[in-house]
């Protein structure tokens, strides 16, 4: 997707973003209304506007807006999938931590250092429960 889009993208400097980024939502309504008038009553359109270029820009903007909305939806789905994988990993990590504490309590050697390293992530030395709000938070 990146390879396909990169040649078509513009890279604005922060100063250019400030200059060109002034088309707020109210101004977009003006653009839409002018486009509507041009579509329905072109005899009222200014001869000083390059209407072919206007329509190209308008259509490209509309296409890009739709694409951005679709990408936003994909991002939400990707974030949700990542959250579920984080949750699965965290539950497995809690199980492993409990197993490690069990091995220390049963006198098996070699597990003390692991418990020492892991307990720093839990209040009181261990998770109270394996509920979503317990223990360290993943990003």
GROMACS .gro file of N, CA and C in nm:
model
  417
    1UNK      N    1   0.083  -0.118   0.000
    1UNK     CA    2   0.000   0.000   0.000
    1UNK      C    3   0.088   0.125   0.000
    2UNK      N    4   0.195   0.122   0.082
    2UNK     CA    5   0.285   0.237   0.086
    2UNK      C    6   0.351   0.260  -0.050
    3UNK      N    7   0.397   0.153  -0.113
    3UNK     CA    8   0.464   0.166  -0.242
    3UNK      C    9   0.370   0.225  -0.348
    4UNK      N   10   0.244   0.187  -0.343
    4UNK     CA   11   0.148   0.236  -0.441
    4UNK      C   12   0.113   0.383  -0.416
    5UNK      N   13   0.106   0.423  -0.290
    5UNK     CA   14   0.062   0.559  -0.258
    5UNK      C   15   0.174   0.662  -0.257
    6UNK      N   16   0.295   0.623  -0.220
    6UNK     CA   17   0.403   0.720  -0.202
    6UNK      C   18   0.423   0.813  -0.320
    7UNK      N   19   0.425   0.765  -0.443
    7UNK     CA   20   0.444   0.860  -0.554
    7UNK      C   21   0.331   0.962  -0.570
    8UNK      N   22   0.217   0.936  -0.514
    8UNK     CA   23   0.102   1.024  -0.528
    8UNK      C   24   0.086   1.121  -0.410
    9UNK      N   25   0.170   1.107  -0.308
    9UNK     CA   26   0.155   1.186  -0.186
    9UNK      C   27   0.236   1.316  -0.192
   10UNK      N   28   0.189   1.414  -0.119
   10UNK     CA   29   0.261   1.540  -0.103
   10UNK      C   30   0.323   1.541   0.035
   11UNK      N   31   0.441   1.597   0.045
   11UNK     CA   32   0.509   1.610   0.174
   11UNK      C   33   0.521   1.758   0.207
   12UNK      N   34   0.432   1.805   0.290
   12UNK     CA   35   0.432   1.946   0.328
   12UNK      C   36   0.524   1.969   0.447
   13UNK      N   37   0.592   2.082   0.445
   13UNK     CA   38   0.671   2.122   0.561
   13UNK      C   39   0.575   2.171   0.669
   14UNK      N   40   0.620   2.183   0.792
   14UNK     CA   41   0.531   2.238   0.896
   14UNK      C   42   0.478   2.378   0.860
   15UNK      N   43   0.560   2.459   0.795
   15UNK     CA   44   0.516   2.593   0.755
   15UNK      C   45   0.407   2.583   0.647
   16UNK      N   46   0.425   2.491   0.552
   16UNK     CA   47   0.324   2.474   0.447
   16UNK      C   48   0.194   2.418   0.505
   17UNK      N   49   0.205   2.333   0.605
   17UNK     CA   50   0.083   2.282   0.670
   17UNK      C   51   0.005   2.396   0.735
   18UNK      N   52   0.078   2.489   0.796
   18UNK     CA   53   0.012   2.605   0.858
   18UNK      C   54  -0.054   2.693   0.751
   19UNK      N   55   0.016   2.713   0.639
   19UNK     CA   56  -0.036   2.798   0.533
   19UNK      C   57  -0.158   2.737   0.465
   20UNK      N   58  -0.148   2.612   0.424
   20UNK     CA   59  -0.255   2.547   0.348
   20UNK      C   60  -0.360   2.480   0.436
   21UNK      N   61  -0.331   2.460   0.560
   21UNK     CA   62  -0.423   2.389   0.649
   21UNK      C   63  -0.534   2.475   0.705
   22UNK      N   64  -0.554   2.593   0.647
   22UNK     CA   65  -0.653   2.685   0.703
   22UNK      C   66  -0.794   2.660   0.651
   23UNK      N   67  -0.815   2.558   0.569
   23UNK     CA   68  -0.950   2.528   0.521
   23UNK      C   69  -1.019   2.445   0.629
   24UNK      N   70  -1.091   2.516   0.715
   24UNK     CA   71  -1.160   2.448   0.826
   24UNK      C   72  -1.293   2.392   0.777
   25UNK      N   73  -1.368   2.335   0.868
   25UNK     CA   74  -1.494   2.269   0.831
   25UNK      C   75  -1.593   2.368   0.770
   26UNK      N   76  -1.599   2.490   0.823
   26UNK     CA   77  -1.690   2.591   0.767
   26UNK      C   78  -1.652   2.623   0.623
   27UNK      N   79  -1.521   2.635   0.596
   27UNK     CA   80  -1.476   2.667   0.461
   27UNK      C   81  -1.500   2.550   0.365
   28UNK      N   82  -1.495   2.428   0.416
   28UNK     CA   83  -1.526   2.311   0.333
   28UNK      C   84  -1.673   2.313   0.292
   29UNK      N   85  -1.759   2.366   0.378
   29UNK     CA   86  -1.900   2.380   0.342
   29UNK      C   87  -1.916   2.479   0.227
   30UNK      N   88  -1.835   2.586   0.229
   30UNK     CA   89  -1.838   2.683   0.119
   30UNK      C   90  -1.798   2.615  -0.012
   31UNK      N   91  -1.689   2.537  -0.006
   31UNK     CA   92  -1.641   2.465  -0.124
   31UNK      C   93  -1.750   2.373  -0.177
   32UNK      N   94  -1.813   2.298  -0.087
   32UNK     CA   95  -1.919   2.205  -0.129
   32UNK      C   96  -2.037   2.279  -0.192
   33UNK      N   97  -2.074   2.392  -0.135
   33UNK     CA   98  -2.187   2.468  -0.189
   33UNK      C   99  -2.154   2.527  -0.326
   34UNK      N  100  -2.031   2.579  -0.343
   34UNK     CA  101  -1.989   2.631  -0.474
   34UNK      C  102  -1.989   2.518  -0.576
   35UNK      N  103  -1.942   2.400  -0.536
   35UNK     CA  104  -1.944   2.285  -0.627
   35UNK      C  105  -2.087   2.248  -0.665
   36UNK      N  106  -2.177   2.249  -0.568
   36UNK     CA  107  -2.319   2.220  -0.596
   36UNK      C  108  -2.376   2.319  -0.697
   37UNK      N  109  -2.347   2.450  -0.676
   37UNK     CA  110  -2.396   2.551  -0.770
   37UNK      C  111  -2.338   2.529  -0.909
   38UNK      N  112  -2.209   2.495  -0.915
   38UNK     CA  113  -2.147   2.473  -1.046
   38UNK      C  114  -2.213   2.354  -1.116
   39UNK      N  115  -2.242   2.248  -1.038
   39UNK     CA  116  -2.305   2.129  -1.095
   39UNK      C  117  -2.449   2.155  -1.142
   40UNK      N  118  -2.521   2.241  -1.070
   40UNK     CA  119  -2.663   2.260  -1.102
   40UNK      C  120  -2.693   2.387  -1.180
   41UNK      N  121  -2.608   2.489  -1.166
   41UNK     CA  122  -2.632   2.617  -1.234
   41UNK      C  123  -2.499   2.676  -1.281
   42UNK      N  124  -2.432   2.606  -1.370
   42UNK     CA  125  -2.299   2.648  -1.413
   42UNK      C  126  -2.299   2.786  -1.481
   43UNK      N  127  -2.414   2.832  -1.527
   43UNK     CA  128  -2.420   2.965  -1.589
   43UNK      C  129  -2.389   3.076  -1.487
   44UNK      N  130  -2.399   3.043  -1.357
   44UNK     CA  131  -2.371   3.141  -1.253
   44UNK      C  132  -2.225   3.138  -1.207
   45UNK      N  133  -2.144   3.049  -1.263
   45UNK     CA  134  -2.006   3.030  -1.219
   45UNK      C  135  -1.914   3.139  -1.274
   46UNK      N  136  -1.818   3.175  -1.194
   46UNK     CA  137  -1.720   3.277  -1.234
   46UNK      C  138  -1.633   3.227  -1.349
   47UNK      N  139  -1.613   3.311  -1.449
   47UNK     CA  140  -1.525   3.273  -1.559
   47UNK      C  141  -1.377   3.279  -1.518
   48UNK      N  142  -1.349   3.338  -1.402
   48UNK     CA  143  -1.211   3.351  -1.355
   48UNK      C  144  -1.160   3.224  -1.286
   49UNK      N  145  -1.246   3.126  -1.265
   49UNK     CA  146  -1.207   3.000  -1.200
   49UNK      C  147  -1.182   2.896  -1.308
   50UNK      N  148  -1.073   2.825  -1.293
   50UNK     CA  149  -1.045   2.711  -1.382
   50UNK      C  150  -1.130   2.595  -1.329
   51UNK      N  151  -1.248   2.578  -1.386
   51UNK     CA  152  -1.344   2.481  -1.334
   51UNK      C  153  -1.300   2.337  -1.359
   52UNK      N  154  -1.225   2.313  -1.463
   52UNK     CA  155  -1.171   2.178  -1.487
   52UNK      C  156  -1.077   2.141  -1.371
   53UNK      N  157  -0.990   2.235  -1.335
   53UNK     CA  158  -0.898   2.210  -1.222
   53UNK      C  159  -0.975   2.202  -1.091
   54UNK      N  160  -1.074   2.289  -1.074
   54UNK     CA  161  -1.156   2.285  -0.953
   54UNK      C  162  -1.218   2.146  -0.935
   55UNK      N  163  -1.278   2.095  -1.041
   55UNK     CA  164  -1.345   1.963  -1.033
   55UNK      C  165  -1.243   1.853  -1.007
   56UNK      N  166  -1.126   1.860  -1.069
   56UNK     CA  167  -1.022   1.758  -1.044
   56UNK      C  168  -0.982   1.760  -0.897
   57UNK      N  169  -0.957   1.880  -0.844
   57UNK     CA  170  -0.921   1.893  -0.702
   57UNK      C  171  -1.034   1.844  -0.612
   58UNK      N  172  -1.156   1.882  -0.646
   58UNK     CA  173  -1.272   1.842  -0.565
   58UNK      C  174  -1.288   1.691  -0.564
   59UNK      N  175  -1.280   1.630  -0.681
   59UNK     CA  176  -1.296   1.484  -0.691
   59UNK      C  177  -1.181   1.411  -0.621
   60UNK      N  178  -1.059   1.462  -0.635
   60UNK     CA  179  -0.945   1.400  -0.566
   60UNK      C  180  -0.960   1.411  -0.415
   61UNK      N  181  -1.004   1.528  -0.370
   61UNK     CA  182  -1.025   1.548  -0.227
   61UNK      C  183  -1.130   1.453  -0.173
   62UNK      N  184  -1.239   1.437  -0.249
   62UNK     CA  185  -1.346   1.346  -0.206
   62UNK      C  186  -1.296   1.202  -0.201
   63UNK      N  187  -1.219   1.162  -0.302
   63UNK     CA  188  -1.163   1.028  -0.303
   63UNK      C  189  -1.070   1.006  -0.184
   64UNK      N  190  -0.981   1.103  -0.159
   64UNK     CA  191  -0.886   1.091  -0.048
   64UNK      C  192  -0.958   1.089   0.087
   65UNK      N  193  -1.064   1.167   0.101
   65UNK     CA  194  -1.141   1.166   0.226
   65UNK      C  195  -1.202   1.029   0.251
   66UNK      N  196  -1.257   0.969   0.145
   66UNK     CA  197  -1.312   0.834   0.159
   66UNK      C  198  -1.205   0.733   0.194
   67UNK      N  199  -1.089   0.745   0.132
   67UNK     CA  200  -0.978   0.656   0.161
   67UNK      C  201  -0.931   0.672   0.305
   68UNK      N  202  -0.922   0.796   0.352
   68UNK     CA  203  -0.882   0.821   0.491
   68UNK      C  204  -0.981   0.758   0.589
   69UNK      N  205  -1.109   0.766   0.559
   69UNK     CA  206  -1.209   0.705   0.647
   69UNK      C  207  -1.191   0.553   0.650
   70UNK      N  208  -1.165   0.494   0.535
   70UNK     CA  209  -1.143   0.349   0.529
   70UNK      C  210  -1.017   0.311   0.605
   71UNK      N  211  -0.911   0.391   0.591
   71UNK     CA  212  -0.787   0.365   0.664
   71UNK      C  213  -0.808   0.379   0.816
   72UNK      N  214  -0.887   0.479   0.854
   72UNK     CA  215  -0.919   0.494   0.998
   72UNK      C  216  -0.988   0.368   1.051
   73UNK      N  217  -1.081   0.314   0.974
   73UNK     CA  218  -1.150   0.191   1.015
   73UNK      C  219  -1.053   0.073   1.023
   74UNK      N  220  -0.962   0.065   0.927
   74UNK     CA  221  -0.859  -0.040   0.932
   74UNK      C  222  -0.771  -0.024   1.054
   75UNK      N  223  -0.734   0.100   1.087
   75UNK     CA  224  -0.651   0.124   1.204
   75UNK      C  225  -0.722   0.079   1.331
   76UNK      N  226  -0.851   0.108   1.340
   76UNK     CA  227  -0.928   0.063   1.457
   76UNK      C  228  -0.924  -0.090   1.467
   77UNK      N  229  -0.942  -0.157   1.354
   77UNK     CA  230  -0.936  -0.304   1.353
   77UNK      C  231  -0.799  -0.356   1.390
   78UNK      N  232  -0.694  -0.293   1.338
   78UNK     CA  233  -0.558  -0.335   1.373
   78UNK      C  234  -0.529  -0.312   1.521
   79UNK      N  235  -0.572  -0.196   1.573
   79UNK     CA  236  -0.553  -0.169   1.716
   79UNK      C  237  -0.628  -0.272   1.800
   80UNK      N  238  -0.749  -0.307   1.760
   80UNK     CA  239  -0.828  -0.405   1.835
   80UNK      C  240  -0.760  -0.542   1.834
   81UNK      N  241  -0.709  -0.581   1.719
   81UNK     CA  242  -0.638  -0.710   1.710
   81UNK      C  243  -0.515  -0.709   1.799
   82UNK      N  244  -0.441  -0.600   1.798
   82UNK     CA  245  -0.322  -0.589   1.882
   82UNK      C  246  -0.359  -0.599   2.030
   83UNK      N  247  -0.468  -0.533   2.068
   83UNK     CA  248  -0.514  -0.538   2.207
   83UNK      C  249  -0.542  -0.682   2.248
   84UNK      N  250  -0.609  -0.757   2.161
   84UNK     CA  251  -0.639  -0.897   2.193
   84UNK      C  252  -0.512  -0.981   2.206
   85UNK      N  253  -0.415  -0.957   2.118
   85UNK     CA  254  -0.287  -1.029   2.129
   85UNK      C  255  -0.213  -0.991   2.256
   86UNK      N  256  -0.216  -0.861   2.292
   86UNK     CA  257  -0.156  -0.817   2.418
   86UNK      C  258  -0.222  -0.887   2.536
   87UNK      N  259  -0.353  -0.896   2.532
   87UNK     CA  260  -0.428  -0.962   2.641
   87UNK      C  261  -0.388  -1.109   2.653
   88UNK      N  262  -0.383  -1.178   2.539
   88UNK     CA  263  -0.342  -1.319   2.540
   88UNK      C  264  -0.201  -1.335   2.596
   89UNK      N  265  -0.109  -1.249   2.551
   89UNK     CA  266   0.028  -1.257   2.602
   89UNK      C  267   0.034  -1.229   2.751
   90UNK      N  268  -0.044  -1.131   2.796
   90UNK     CA  269  -0.043  -1.098   2.939
   90UNK      C  270  -0.098  -1.213   3.023
   91UNK      N  271  -0.206  -1.276   2.978
   91UNK     CA  272  -0.260  -1.390   3.052
   91UNK      C  273  -0.159  -1.504   3.059
   92UNK      N  274  -0.090  -1.531   2.948
   92UNK     CA  275   0.013  -1.636   2.947
   92UNK      C  276   0.128  -1.598   3.039
   93UNK      N  277   0.165  -1.469   3.041
   93UNK     CA  278   0.273  -1.424   3.129
   93UNK      C  279   0.234  -1.441   3.276
   94UNK      N  280   0.106  -1.413   3.308
   94UNK     CA  281   0.059  -1.434   3.446
   94UNK      C  282   0.065  -1.582   3.484
   95UNK      N  283   0.026  -1.668   3.393
   95UNK     CA  284   0.032  -1.812   3.417
   95UNK      C  285   0.177  -1.855   3.441
   96UNK      N  286   0.268  -1.804   3.358
   96UNK     CA  287   0.409  -1.838   3.375
   96UNK      C  288   0.462  -1.786   3.507
   97UNK      N  289   0.421  -1.666   3.547
   97UNK     CA  290   0.465  -1.610   3.674
   97UNK      C  291   0.414  -1.694   3.791
   98UNK      N  292   0.288  -1.734   3.785
   98UNK     CA  293   0.234  -1.822   3.890
   98UNK      C  294   0.311  -1.953   3.896
   99UNK      N  295   0.342  -2.011   3.781
   99UNK     CA  296   0.419  -2.136   3.776
   99UNK      C  297   0.557  -2.116   3.838
  100UNK      N  298   0.619  -2.003   3.807
  100UNK     CA  299   0.752  -1.975   3.861
  100UNK      C  300   0.747  -1.961   4.013
  101UNK      N  301   0.646  -1.893   4.066
  101UNK     CA  302   0.630  -1.881   4.212
  101UNK      C  303   0.606  -2.017   4.274
  102UNK      N  304   0.526  -2.100   4.207
  102UNK     CA  305   0.501  -2.236   4.256
  102UNK      C  306   0.631  -2.314   4.266
  103UNK      N  307   0.714  -2.303   4.163
  103UNK     CA  308   0.841  -2.377   4.163
  103UNK      C  309   0.933  -2.329   4.275
  104UNK      N  310   0.935  -2.199   4.301
  104UNK     CA  311   1.016  -2.147   4.412
  104UNK      C  312   0.963  -2.202   4.544
  105UNK      N  313   0.831  -2.199   4.561
  105UNK     CA  314   0.770  -2.247   4.685
  105UNK      C  315   0.790  -2.397   4.705
  106UNK      N  316   0.804  -2.471   4.595
  106UNK     CA  317   0.824  -2.616   4.609
  106UNK      C  318   0.971  -2.653   4.623
  107UNK      N  319   1.058  -2.551   4.629
  107UNK     CA  320   1.199  -2.578   4.654
  107UNK      C  321   1.282  -2.603   4.530
  108UNK      N  322   1.226  -2.587   4.413
  108UNK     CA  323   1.303  -2.606   4.291
  108UNK      C  324   1.400  -2.490   4.273
  109UNK      N  325   1.523  -2.522   4.247
  109UNK     CA  326   1.625  -2.419   4.230
  109UNK      C  327   1.619  -2.352   4.094
  110UNK      N  328   1.674  -2.231   4.086
  110UNK     CA  329   1.684  -2.160   3.960
  110UNK      C  330   1.570  -2.065   3.929
  111UNK      N  331   1.462  -2.073   4.002
  111UNK     CA  332   1.345  -1.990   3.972
  111UNK      C  333   1.342  -1.860   4.053
  112UNK      N  334   1.428  -1.850   4.156
  112UNK     CA  335   1.425  -1.733   4.243
  112UNK      C  336   1.456  -1.604   4.168
  113UNK      N  337   1.556  -1.606   4.082
  113UNK     CA  338   1.593  -1.485   4.008
  113UNK      C  339   1.479  -1.440   3.917
  114UNK      N  340   1.411  -1.535   3.856
  114UNK     CA  341   1.300  -1.501   3.767
  114UNK      C  342   1.187  -1.435   3.846
  115UNK      N  343   1.152  -1.492   3.962
  115UNK     CA  344   1.049  -1.431   4.046
  115UNK      C  345   1.092  -1.292   4.089
  116UNK      N  346   1.218  -1.277   4.127
  116UNK     CA  347   1.269  -1.148   4.171
  116UNK      C  348   1.256  -1.043   4.061
  117UNK      N  349   1.287  -1.082   3.939
  117UNK     CA  350   1.278  -0.990   3.826
  117UNK      C  351   1.132  -0.955   3.794
  118UNK      N  352   1.043  -1.053   3.799
  118UNK     CA  353   0.904  -1.030   3.760
  118UNK      C  354   0.822  -0.958   3.867
  119UNK      N  355   0.851  -0.981   3.994
  119UNK     CA  356   0.765  -0.924   4.098
  119UNK      C  357   0.769  -0.772   4.103
  120UNK      N  358   0.871  -0.712   4.044
  120UNK     CA  359   0.878  -0.566   4.043
  120UNK      C  360   0.763  -0.502   3.965
  121UNK      N  361   0.698  -0.580   3.878
  121UNK     CA  362   0.591  -0.526   3.795
  121UNK      C  363   0.454  -0.532   3.863
  122UNK      N  364   0.448  -0.588   3.983
  122UNK     CA  365   0.320  -0.606   4.052
  122UNK      C  366   0.325  -0.541   4.189
  123UNK      N  367   0.218  -0.475   4.225
  123UNK     CA  368   0.206  -0.419   4.360
  123UNK      C  369   0.200  -0.534   4.459
  124UNK      N  370   0.281  -0.530   4.560
  124UNK     CA  371   0.279  -0.635   4.661
  124UNK      C  372   0.350  -0.762   4.617
  125UNK      N  373   0.419  -0.761   4.505
  125UNK     CA  374   0.498  -0.876   4.464
  125UNK      C  375   0.429  -0.972   4.370
  126UNK      N  376   0.301  -0.952   4.342
  126UNK     CA  377   0.232  -1.042   4.250
  126UNK      C  378   0.096  -0.987   4.214
  127UNK      N  379   0.040  -1.030   4.104
  127UNK     CA  380  -0.092  -0.979   4.064
  127UNK      C  381  -0.199  -1.030   4.158
  128UNK      N  382  -0.293  -0.942   4.191
  128UNK     CA  383  -0.404  -0.982   4.278
  128UNK      C  384  -0.496  -1.079   4.205
  129UNK      N  385  -0.524  -1.048   4.081
  129UNK     CA  386  -0.610  -1.133   3.997
  129UNK      C  387  -0.560  -1.120   3.855
  130UNK      N  388  -0.620  -1.197   3.767
  130UNK     CA  389  -0.584  -1.184   3.626
  130UNK      C  390  -0.694  -1.109   3.551
  131UNK      N  391  -0.756  -1.012   3.620
  131UNK     CA  392  -0.859  -0.929   3.557
  131UNK      C  393  -0.792  -0.826   3.466
  132UNK      N  394  -0.866  -0.770   3.370
  132UNK     CA  395  -0.809  -0.676   3.275
  132UNK      C  396  -0.740  -0.557   3.338
  133UNK      N  397  -0.784  -0.513   3.458
  133UNK     CA  398  -0.727  -0.394   3.519
  133UNK      C  399  -0.609  -0.423   3.610
  134UNK      N  400  -0.564  -0.547   3.619
  134UNK     CA  401  -0.455  -0.576   3.711
  134UNK      C  402  -0.322  -0.579   3.637
  135UNK      N  403  -0.217  -0.551   3.712
  135UNK     CA  404  -0.083  -0.567   3.659
  135UNK      C  405  -0.046  -0.455   3.563
  136UNK      N  406   0.068  -0.473   3.497
  136UNK     CA  407   0.117  -0.370   3.406
  136UNK      C  408   0.028  -0.355   3.285
  137UNK      N  409   0.028  -0.238   3.230
  137UNK     CA  410  -0.053  -0.210   3.112
  137UNK      C  411   0.033  -0.222   2.989
  138UNK      N  412  -0.022  -0.280   2.883
  138UNK     CA  413   0.051  -0.289   2.757
  138UNK      C  414   0.006  -0.176   2.667
  139UNK      N  415   0.091  -0.137   2.575
  139UNK     CA  416   0.060  -0.031   2.479
  139UNK      C  417   0.036  -0.089   2.345
   0.00000   0.00000   0.00000
